[in-house]
XYZ file of C-alpha atoms in Angstrom:
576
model
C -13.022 -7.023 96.426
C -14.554 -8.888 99.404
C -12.712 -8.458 102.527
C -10.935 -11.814 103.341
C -9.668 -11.579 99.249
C -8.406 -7.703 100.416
C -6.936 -8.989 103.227
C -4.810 -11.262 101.779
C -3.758 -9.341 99.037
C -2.337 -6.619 102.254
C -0.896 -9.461 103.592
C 0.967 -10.793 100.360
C 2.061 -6.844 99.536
C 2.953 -6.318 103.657
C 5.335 -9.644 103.252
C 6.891 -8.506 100.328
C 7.728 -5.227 101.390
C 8.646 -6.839 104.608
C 11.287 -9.065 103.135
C 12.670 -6.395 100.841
C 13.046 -4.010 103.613
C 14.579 -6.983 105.934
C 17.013 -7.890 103.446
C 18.628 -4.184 103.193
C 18.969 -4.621 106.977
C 21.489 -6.799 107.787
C 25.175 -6.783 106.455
C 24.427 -9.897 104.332
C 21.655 -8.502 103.274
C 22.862 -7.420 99.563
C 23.443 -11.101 99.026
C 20.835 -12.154 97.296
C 21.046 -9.445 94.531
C 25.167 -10.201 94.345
C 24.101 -14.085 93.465
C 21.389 -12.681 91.043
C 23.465 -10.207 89.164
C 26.383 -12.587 88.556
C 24.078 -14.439 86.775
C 24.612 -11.372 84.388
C 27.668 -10.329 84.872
C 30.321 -13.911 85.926
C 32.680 -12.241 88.440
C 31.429 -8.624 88.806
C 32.722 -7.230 92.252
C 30.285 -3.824 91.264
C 27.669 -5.525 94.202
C 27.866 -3.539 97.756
C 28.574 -6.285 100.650
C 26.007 -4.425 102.425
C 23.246 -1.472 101.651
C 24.785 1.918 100.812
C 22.742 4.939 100.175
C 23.043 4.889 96.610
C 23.544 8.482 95.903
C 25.440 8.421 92.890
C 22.865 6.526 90.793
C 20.652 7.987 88.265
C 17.401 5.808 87.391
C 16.796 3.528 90.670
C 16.898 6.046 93.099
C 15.915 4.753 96.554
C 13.623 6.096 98.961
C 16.139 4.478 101.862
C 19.454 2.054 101.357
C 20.043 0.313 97.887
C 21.970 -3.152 97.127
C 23.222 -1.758 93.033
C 26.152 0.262 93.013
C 26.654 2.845 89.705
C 27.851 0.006 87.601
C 25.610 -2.434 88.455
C 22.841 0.609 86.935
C 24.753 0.350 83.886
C 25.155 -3.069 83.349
C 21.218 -3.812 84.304
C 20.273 -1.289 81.652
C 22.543 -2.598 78.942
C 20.553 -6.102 79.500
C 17.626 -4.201 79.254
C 18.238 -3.231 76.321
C 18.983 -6.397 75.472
C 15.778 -8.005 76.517
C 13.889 -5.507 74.550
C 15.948 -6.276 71.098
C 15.207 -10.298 72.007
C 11.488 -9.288 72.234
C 11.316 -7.767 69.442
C 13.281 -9.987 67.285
C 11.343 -13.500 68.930
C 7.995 -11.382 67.946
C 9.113 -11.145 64.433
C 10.124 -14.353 63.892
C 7.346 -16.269 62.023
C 6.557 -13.157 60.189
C 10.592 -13.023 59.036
C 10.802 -16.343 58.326
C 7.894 -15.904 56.363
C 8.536 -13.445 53.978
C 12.082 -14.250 53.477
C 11.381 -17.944 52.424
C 9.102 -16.694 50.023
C 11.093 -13.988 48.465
C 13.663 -16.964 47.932
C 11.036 -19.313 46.381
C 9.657 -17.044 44.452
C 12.990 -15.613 43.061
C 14.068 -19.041 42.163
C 10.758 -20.224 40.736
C 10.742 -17.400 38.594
C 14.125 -18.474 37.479
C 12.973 -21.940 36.700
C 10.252 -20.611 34.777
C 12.376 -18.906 32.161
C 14.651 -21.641 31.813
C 11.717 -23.820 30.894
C 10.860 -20.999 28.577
C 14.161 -20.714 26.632
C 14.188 -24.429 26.520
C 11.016 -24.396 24.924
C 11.207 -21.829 22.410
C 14.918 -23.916 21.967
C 13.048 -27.102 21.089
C 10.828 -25.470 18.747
C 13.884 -24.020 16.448
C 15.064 -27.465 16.603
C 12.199 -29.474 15.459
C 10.896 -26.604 13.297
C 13.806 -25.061 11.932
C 16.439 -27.251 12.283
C 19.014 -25.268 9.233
C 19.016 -22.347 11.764
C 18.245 -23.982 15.015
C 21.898 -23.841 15.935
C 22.732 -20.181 14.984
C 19.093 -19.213 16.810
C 19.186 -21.001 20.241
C 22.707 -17.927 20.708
C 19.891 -14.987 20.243
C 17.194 -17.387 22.227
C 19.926 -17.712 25.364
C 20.687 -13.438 25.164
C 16.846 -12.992 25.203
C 16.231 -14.772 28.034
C 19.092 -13.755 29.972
C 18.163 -10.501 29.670
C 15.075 -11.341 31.139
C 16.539 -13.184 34.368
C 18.588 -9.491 34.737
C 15.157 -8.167 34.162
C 13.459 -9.577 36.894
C 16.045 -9.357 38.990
C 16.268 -5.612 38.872
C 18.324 -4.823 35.850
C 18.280 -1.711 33.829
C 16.999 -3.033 30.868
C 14.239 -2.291 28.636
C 11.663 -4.811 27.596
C 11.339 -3.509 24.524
C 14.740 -3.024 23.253
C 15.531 -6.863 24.453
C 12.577 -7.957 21.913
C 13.185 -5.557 19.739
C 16.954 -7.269 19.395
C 15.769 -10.659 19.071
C 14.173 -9.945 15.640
C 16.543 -7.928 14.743
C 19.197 -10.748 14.936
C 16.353 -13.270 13.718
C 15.749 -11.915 10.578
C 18.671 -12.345 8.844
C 18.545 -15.921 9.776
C 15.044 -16.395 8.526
C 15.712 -14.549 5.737
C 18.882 -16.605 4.311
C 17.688 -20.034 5.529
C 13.916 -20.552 4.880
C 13.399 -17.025 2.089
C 16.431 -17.934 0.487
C 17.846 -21.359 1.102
C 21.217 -22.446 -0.198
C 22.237 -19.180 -0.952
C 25.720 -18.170 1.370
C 25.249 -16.676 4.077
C 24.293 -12.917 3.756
C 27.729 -10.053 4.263
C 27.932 -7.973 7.928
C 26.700 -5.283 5.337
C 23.598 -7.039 3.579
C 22.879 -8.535 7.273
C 22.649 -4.761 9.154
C 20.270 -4.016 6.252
C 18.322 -6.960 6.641
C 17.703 -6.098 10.491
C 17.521 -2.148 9.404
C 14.453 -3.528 6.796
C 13.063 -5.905 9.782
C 11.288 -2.770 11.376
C 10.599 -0.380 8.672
C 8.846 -3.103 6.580
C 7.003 -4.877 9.561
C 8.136 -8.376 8.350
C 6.873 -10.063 11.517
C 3.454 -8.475 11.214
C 2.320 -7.186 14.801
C 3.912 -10.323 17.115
C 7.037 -8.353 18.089
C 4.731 -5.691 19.248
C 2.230 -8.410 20.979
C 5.372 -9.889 22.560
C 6.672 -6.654 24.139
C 3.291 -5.772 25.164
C 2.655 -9.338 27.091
C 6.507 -9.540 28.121
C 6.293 -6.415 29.728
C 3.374 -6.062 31.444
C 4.283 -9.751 33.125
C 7.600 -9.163 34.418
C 6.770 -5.936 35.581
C 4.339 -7.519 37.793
C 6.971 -10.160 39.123
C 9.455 -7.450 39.446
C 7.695 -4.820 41.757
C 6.309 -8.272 43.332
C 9.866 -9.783 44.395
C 10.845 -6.079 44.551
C 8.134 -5.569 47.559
C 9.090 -8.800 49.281
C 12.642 -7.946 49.508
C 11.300 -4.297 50.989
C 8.922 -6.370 53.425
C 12.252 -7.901 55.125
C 14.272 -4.939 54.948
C 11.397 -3.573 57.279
C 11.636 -6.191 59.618
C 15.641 -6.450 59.479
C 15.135 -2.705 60.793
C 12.618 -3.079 63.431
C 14.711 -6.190 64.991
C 17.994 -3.724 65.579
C 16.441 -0.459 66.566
C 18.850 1.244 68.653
C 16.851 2.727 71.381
C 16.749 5.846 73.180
C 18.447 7.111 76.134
C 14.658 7.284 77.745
C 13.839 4.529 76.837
C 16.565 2.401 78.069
C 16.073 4.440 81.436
C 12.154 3.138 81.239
C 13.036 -0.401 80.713
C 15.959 -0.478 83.727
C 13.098 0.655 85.729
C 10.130 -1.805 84.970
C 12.611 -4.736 84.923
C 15.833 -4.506 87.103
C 15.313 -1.458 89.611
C 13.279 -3.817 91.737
C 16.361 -6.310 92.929
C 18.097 -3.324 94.113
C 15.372 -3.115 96.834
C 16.057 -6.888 97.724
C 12.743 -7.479 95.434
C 14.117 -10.194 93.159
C 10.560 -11.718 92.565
C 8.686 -8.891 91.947
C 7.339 -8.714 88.660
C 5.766 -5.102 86.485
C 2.341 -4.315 86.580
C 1.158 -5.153 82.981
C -0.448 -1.503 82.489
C 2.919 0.160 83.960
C 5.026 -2.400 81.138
C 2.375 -0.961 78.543
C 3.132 2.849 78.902
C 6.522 1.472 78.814
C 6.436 -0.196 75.732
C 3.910 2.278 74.078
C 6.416 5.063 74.667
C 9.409 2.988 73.754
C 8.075 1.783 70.145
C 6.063 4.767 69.780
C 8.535 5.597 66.465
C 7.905 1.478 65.694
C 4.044 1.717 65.861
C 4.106 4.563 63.261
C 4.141 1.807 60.806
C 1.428 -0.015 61.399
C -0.639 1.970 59.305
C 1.487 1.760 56.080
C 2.220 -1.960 56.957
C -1.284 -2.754 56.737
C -1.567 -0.402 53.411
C 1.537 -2.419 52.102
C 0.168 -6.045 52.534
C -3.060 -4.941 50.722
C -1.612 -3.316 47.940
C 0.628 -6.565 47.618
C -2.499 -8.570 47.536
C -4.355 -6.177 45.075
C -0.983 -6.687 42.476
C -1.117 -10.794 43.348
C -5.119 -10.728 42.473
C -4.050 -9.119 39.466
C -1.044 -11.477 37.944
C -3.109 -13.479 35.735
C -3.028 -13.755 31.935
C -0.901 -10.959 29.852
C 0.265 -10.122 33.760
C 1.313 -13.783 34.526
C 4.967 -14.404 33.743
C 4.138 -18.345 33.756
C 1.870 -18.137 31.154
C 3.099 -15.331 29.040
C 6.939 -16.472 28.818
C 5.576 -20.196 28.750
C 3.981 -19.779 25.404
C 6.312 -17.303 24.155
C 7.723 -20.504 21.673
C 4.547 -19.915 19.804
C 4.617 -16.414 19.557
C 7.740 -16.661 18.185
C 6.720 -19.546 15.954
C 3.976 -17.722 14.260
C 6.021 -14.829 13.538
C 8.226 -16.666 11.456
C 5.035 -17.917 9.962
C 4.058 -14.793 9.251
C 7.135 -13.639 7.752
C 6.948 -17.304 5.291
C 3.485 -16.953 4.255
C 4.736 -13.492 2.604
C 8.219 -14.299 1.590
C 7.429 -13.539 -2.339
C 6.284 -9.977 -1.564
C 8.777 -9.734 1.126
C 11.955 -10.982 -1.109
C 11.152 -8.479 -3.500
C 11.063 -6.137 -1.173
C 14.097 -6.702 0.489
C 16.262 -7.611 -2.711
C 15.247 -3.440 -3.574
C 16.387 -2.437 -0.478
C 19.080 -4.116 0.091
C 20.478 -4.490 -3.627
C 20.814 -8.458 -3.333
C 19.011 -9.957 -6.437
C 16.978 -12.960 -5.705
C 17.944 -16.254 -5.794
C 16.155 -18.939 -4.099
C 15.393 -22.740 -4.421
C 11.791 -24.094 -5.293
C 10.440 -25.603 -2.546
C 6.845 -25.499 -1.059
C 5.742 -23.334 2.135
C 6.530 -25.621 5.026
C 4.335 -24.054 7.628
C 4.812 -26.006 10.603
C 1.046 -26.420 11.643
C 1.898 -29.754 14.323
C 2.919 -28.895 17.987
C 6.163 -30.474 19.244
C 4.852 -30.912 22.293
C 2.946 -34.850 23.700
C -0.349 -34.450 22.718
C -1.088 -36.321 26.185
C -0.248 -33.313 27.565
C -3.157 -31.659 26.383
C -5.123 -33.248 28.254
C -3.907 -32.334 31.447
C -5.410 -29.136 31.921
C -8.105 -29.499 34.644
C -5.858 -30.101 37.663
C -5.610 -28.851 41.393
C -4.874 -25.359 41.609
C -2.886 -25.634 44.555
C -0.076 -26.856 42.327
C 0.383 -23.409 40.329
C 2.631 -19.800 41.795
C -0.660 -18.348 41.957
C -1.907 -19.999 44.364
C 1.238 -20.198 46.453
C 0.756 -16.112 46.255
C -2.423 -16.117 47.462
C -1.432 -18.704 50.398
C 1.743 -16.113 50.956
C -1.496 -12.914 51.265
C -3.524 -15.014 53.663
C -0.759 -15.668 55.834
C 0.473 -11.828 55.608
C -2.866 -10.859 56.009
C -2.383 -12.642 59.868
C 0.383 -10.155 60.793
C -1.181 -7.475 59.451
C -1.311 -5.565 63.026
C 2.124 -7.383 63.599
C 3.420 -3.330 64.396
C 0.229 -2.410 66.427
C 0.165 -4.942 68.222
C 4.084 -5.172 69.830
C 3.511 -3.327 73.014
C 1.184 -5.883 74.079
C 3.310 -8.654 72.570
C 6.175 -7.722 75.080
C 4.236 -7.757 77.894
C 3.130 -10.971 77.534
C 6.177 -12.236 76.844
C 8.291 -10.401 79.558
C 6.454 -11.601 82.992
C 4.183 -8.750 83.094
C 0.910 -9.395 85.827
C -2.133 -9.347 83.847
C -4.460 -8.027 86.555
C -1.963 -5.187 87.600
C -2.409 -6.313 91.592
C 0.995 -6.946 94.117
C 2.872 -5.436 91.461
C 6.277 -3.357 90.673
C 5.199 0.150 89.310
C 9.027 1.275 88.879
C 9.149 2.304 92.258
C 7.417 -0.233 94.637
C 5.481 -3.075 94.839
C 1.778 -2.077 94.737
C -1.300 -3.810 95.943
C -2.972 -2.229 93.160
C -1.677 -0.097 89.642
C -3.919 2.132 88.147
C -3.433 1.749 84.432
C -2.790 5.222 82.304
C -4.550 4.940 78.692
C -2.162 3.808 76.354
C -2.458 5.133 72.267
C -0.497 3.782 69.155
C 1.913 6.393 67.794
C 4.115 9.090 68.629
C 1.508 11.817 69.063
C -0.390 9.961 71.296
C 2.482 9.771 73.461
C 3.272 13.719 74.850
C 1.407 12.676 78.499
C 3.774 9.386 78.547
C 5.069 9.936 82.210
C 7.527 6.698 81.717
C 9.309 7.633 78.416
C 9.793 11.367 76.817
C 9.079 11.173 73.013
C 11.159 12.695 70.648
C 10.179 12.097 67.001
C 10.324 8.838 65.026
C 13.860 7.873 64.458
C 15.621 8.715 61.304
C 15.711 5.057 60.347
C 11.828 4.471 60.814
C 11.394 7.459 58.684
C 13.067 6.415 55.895
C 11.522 2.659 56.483
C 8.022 4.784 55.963
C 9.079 6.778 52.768
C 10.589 3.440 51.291
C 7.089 1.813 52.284
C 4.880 4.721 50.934
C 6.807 4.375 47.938
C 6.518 0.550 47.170
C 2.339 0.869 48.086
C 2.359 3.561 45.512
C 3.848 1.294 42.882
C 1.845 -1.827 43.968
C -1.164 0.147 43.544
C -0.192 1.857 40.325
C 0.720 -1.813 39.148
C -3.247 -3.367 40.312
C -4.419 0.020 37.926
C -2.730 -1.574 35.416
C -4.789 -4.468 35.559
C -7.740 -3.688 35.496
C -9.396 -5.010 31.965
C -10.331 -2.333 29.504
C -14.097 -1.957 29.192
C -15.819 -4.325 26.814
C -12.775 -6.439 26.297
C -12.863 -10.010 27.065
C -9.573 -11.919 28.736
C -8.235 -12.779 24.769
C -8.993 -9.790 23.844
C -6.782 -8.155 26.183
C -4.351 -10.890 25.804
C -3.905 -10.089 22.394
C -3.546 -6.275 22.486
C -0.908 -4.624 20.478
C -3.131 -3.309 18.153
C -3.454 -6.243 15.357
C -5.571 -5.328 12.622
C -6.584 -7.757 9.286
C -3.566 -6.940 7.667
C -1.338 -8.143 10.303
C -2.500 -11.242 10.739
C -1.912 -12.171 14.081
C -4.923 -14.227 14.821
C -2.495 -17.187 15.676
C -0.893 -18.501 12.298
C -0.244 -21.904 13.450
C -3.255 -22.170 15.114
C -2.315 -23.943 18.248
C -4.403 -20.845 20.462
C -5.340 -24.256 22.486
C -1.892 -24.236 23.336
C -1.870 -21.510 25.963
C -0.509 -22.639 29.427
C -3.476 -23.161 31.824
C -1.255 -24.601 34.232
C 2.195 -23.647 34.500
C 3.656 -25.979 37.415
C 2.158 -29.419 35.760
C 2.487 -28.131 32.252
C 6.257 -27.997 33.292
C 6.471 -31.227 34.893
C 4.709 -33.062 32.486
C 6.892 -31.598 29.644
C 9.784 -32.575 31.556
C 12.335 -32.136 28.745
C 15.984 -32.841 29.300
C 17.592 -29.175 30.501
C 21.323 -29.999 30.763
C 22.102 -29.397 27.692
C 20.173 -25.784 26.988
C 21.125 -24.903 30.537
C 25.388 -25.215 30.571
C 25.809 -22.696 27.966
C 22.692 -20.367 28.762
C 24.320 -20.369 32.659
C 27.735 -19.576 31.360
C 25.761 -16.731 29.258
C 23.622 -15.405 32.473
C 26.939 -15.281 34.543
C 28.985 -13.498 32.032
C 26.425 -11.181 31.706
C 26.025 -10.737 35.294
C 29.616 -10.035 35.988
C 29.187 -7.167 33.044
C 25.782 -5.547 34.537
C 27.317 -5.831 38.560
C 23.931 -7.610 39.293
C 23.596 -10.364 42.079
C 22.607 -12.926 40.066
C 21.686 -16.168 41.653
C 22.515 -19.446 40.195
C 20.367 -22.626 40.441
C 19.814 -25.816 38.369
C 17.094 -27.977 38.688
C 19.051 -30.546 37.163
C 17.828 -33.136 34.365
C 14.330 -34.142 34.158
C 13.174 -37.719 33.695
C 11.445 -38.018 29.901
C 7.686 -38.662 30.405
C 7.262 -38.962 34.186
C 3.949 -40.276 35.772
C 2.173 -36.685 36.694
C 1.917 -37.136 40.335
C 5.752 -37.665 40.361
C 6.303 -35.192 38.105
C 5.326 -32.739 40.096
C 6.667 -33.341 43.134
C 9.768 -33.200 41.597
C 9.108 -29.786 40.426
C 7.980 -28.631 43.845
C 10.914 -30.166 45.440
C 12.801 -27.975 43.552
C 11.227 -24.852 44.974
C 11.485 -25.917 48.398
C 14.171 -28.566 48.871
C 16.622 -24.975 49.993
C 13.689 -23.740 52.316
C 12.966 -25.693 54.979
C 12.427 -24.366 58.287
């Protein structure tokens, strides 16, 4: 420091020390302090009309007179307290704001997606299979309602939903397209007919492919919504820690024991406010580490959700799964009637017709050729824009302290500063650590142990990371198998023919945002009764499920409007 800059920083510490002591002197001196704390506290009479010794406090103990009575010790520390929670929760804001508008998006996205799906595989009984469309959109509606409960957290398993579906779908495909115009079949001929489903494999291998592809894709988007609603229960915590009693000591001292020495202006050395903070979120800071494991587990599960682990694309072409198992079950309905009329005792009767295999799509064949488009128009990539913005706030916990003093007046270069006693020309700065057990020589604030709350905030962390993780295992592709290959796995062999029997494999949704847009069927009428189903369902399970409708779309939309309108449903209820 060169001597004319030294002298003036004496000079600048000299004066105010001078006009703290000064005003302690008079009667009137206390003044100030009264006019500053009723800015806190309207009306308080807890202000001394003039210096008292100021034996009965506890934290800002002064060397001579003091201008805060008990009270006003209390009341300072209370707002202390208070500045700290506002700290924390302004610090947290974008990152809150953040993960909660995505966990909404995504939830209702995900929503919209099976709707689309049900209406699809609805529109394909229709045109298909019109006899039993009717009867088959009821076991089309419990399906997919099971899978909204599904995703939503439900106990229900994958496989038993599927399983159902065929079960019920049999005896529909077995009276209406095996043997048409004969009367419907008994409650007794019907629980054989979805007893014989299983044992005789009439579907071939496509229930199994289905369960497979069903459940490896909305176990993904479970545990993903499932760790975004754990990533705001984190933050919900952090914003309302209740502090310690040391703490809230430490903070009354770096911000408010000042103005009862007269020193209203006087402002806490930035490396006194970070041994401060250090100590006070030492319990906070102890989740940095698994915060930063959490955000890359979440983006080793996202880097995974493609394909058979893509609900898009797997419930999006479930129609022609579904579609080729009936198929299946037509292109061996003489071997299979036999079959069945054994089993069952019901002697065949059938009308001639020929094998209508319905080989032509329902769907535009100008939608085909919309396949190439941006990506920044599918979930995916709205996932991997959620990462990279995570990945910004990934030393969000580490980096509080520091964050507080910023944002709480702190001087940067620690000179003509309050050190929680006096103003100092100069504060020598202790070395600060992350983590309680760097904090035993913390002078400012006595550590005690992560609170109970931040403990269980870890284990619930630990324990999502350990199911993200076990999830990106999952998808990892089986050596030597290419992406169809392992789209296709449930074990198909020659004999089960599951190659794609209407051979519409060009189908598959590359797509899923524009593919939905483009389709842009009418869902008012699929959705009323499949809503009423979801809620009565809801109401039966005791799960919070949310309800949304994107309304009607427009038939054949231009594609640029088309999807707009499909991302203003996503975010039209999320604006900042």
């Amino acid at each position: 420091m060169s001597g004319s800059g030294g002298t003036l920083l004496l000079l600048l510490a000299a004066l105010l020390g001078a006009a703290g002591a000064a005003q302690l002197a008079g009667e009137a001196a206390c003044r100030p302090v009264r006019a500053a704390f009723q800015v806190l506290q309207p009306g308080a009479k807890w202000v001394p009309e003039s210096p008292v010794p100021g034996s009965d406090l506890q934290v800002c103990i002064p060397k001579g007179s003091t201008c805060c009575s008990r009270k006003m010790e209390e009341k300072y520390q209370a707002t202390a307290r208070l500045n700290m929670e506002q700290l924390l929760q302004s610090a947290s804001m974008e990152l809150k704001f953040l993960v909660i508008q995505n966990a909404a998006v995504f939830q209702e996205a995900f929503e919209i997606v099976v709707r689309h799906a049900r209406n699809f595989t609805n529109s394909m009984f229709r045109t298909h299979y019109q006899s039993m469309g009717p009867r088959a959109l009821k076991f089309v509606g419990e399906l997919f309602t099971d899978v909204s409960l599904y995703i939503l957290g439900s106990d229900i398993s994958v496989n038993d939903m599927i399983n159902e579906f065929f079960d019920s779908l049999f005896p529909l495909v077995y009276s209406h397209l095996i043997n048409p115009g004969f009367p419907d079949p008994s409650v007794e001929m019907t629980e054989c007919l979805r007893a014989a489903r299983r044992d005789l494999k009439v579907f071939g291998n496509y229930p199994k492919m289905m369960m497979t592809q069903v459940s490896k894709s909305l176990q993904a988007t479970r545990v993903f919504l499932q760790a975004l609603n754990l990533g705001i229960e984190v933050i919900n915590t952090t914003d309302h820690l209740k502090f310690s009693k040391d703490c809230g000591r430490a903070l009354l001292k770096m911000w408010y024991c000042s103005h009862c020495q007269g020193l209203l202006l006087a402002k806490p050395c930035a490396g006194y406010c970070s041994v401060v903070t250090h100590g006070c979120l030492a319990g906070v800071i102890e989740i940095d580490n698994h915060w930063r494991e959490y955000i890359g587990s979440l983006e080793g599960l996202t880097k995974g959700m493609h394909g058979i682990y893509d609900m898009e694309h797997v419930l999006l072409n479930l129609f022609s799964l579904v579609r080729d198992a009936i198929v299946y079950v037509q292109k061996n309905e003489g071997k299979l009637s036999t079959t069945i009329s054994r089993l069952c005792g019901h002697t065949q009767q059938r009308q001639y017709r020929s094998a209508n295999y319905p080989e032509d799509v329902f769907i535009d064949k100008k939608v085909l050729k919309v396949t190439q488009i941006e990506q920044e128009e599918t979930l995916s990539s709205r996932r991997r824009e959620l990462i990279t913005k995570l990945k910004s706030h990934s030393s969000f916990y580490s980096s509080l302290p520091e964050y507080i003093c910023n944002h709480s007046s702190a001087v940067q270069n620690d000179t003509l500063c309050w050190n929680g006693q006096e103003v100092v020309e100069r504060y020598s700065p202790q070395i600060t650590r992350n983590g309680a057990k760097a904090q035993p020589g913390n002078h400012e604030v006595k550590m005690k142990g992560p609170e109970p709350v931040i403990s269980q905030i870890i284990d619930k962390l630990k324990h999502i990371n350990q199911l993200l993780k076990g999830m990106a295992l999952l998808h990892r592709k089986a050596p030597g198998k290419t992406p169809e290959e392992e789209e296709e796995s449930g074990d198909c062999d020659d004999e089960d023919d599951c190659g794609g029997g209407s051979g519409d494999g060009e189908l598959r949704v590359r797509n899923q945002l524009r593919f939905l847009a483009e389709l842009a069927y009418d869902l008012d009428m699929d959705d009323t009764s499949a809503n009423k189903q979801l809620l009565n369902q809801q109401s039966k399970e005791g799960a919070a499920v949310p309800s949304s409708d994107p309304g009607s779309a427009a038939p054949r939309p231009s594609p640029a409007a088309a999807v707009t309108l499909v991302l203003l449903l996503l975010l039209l209820g999320h604006r900042p």
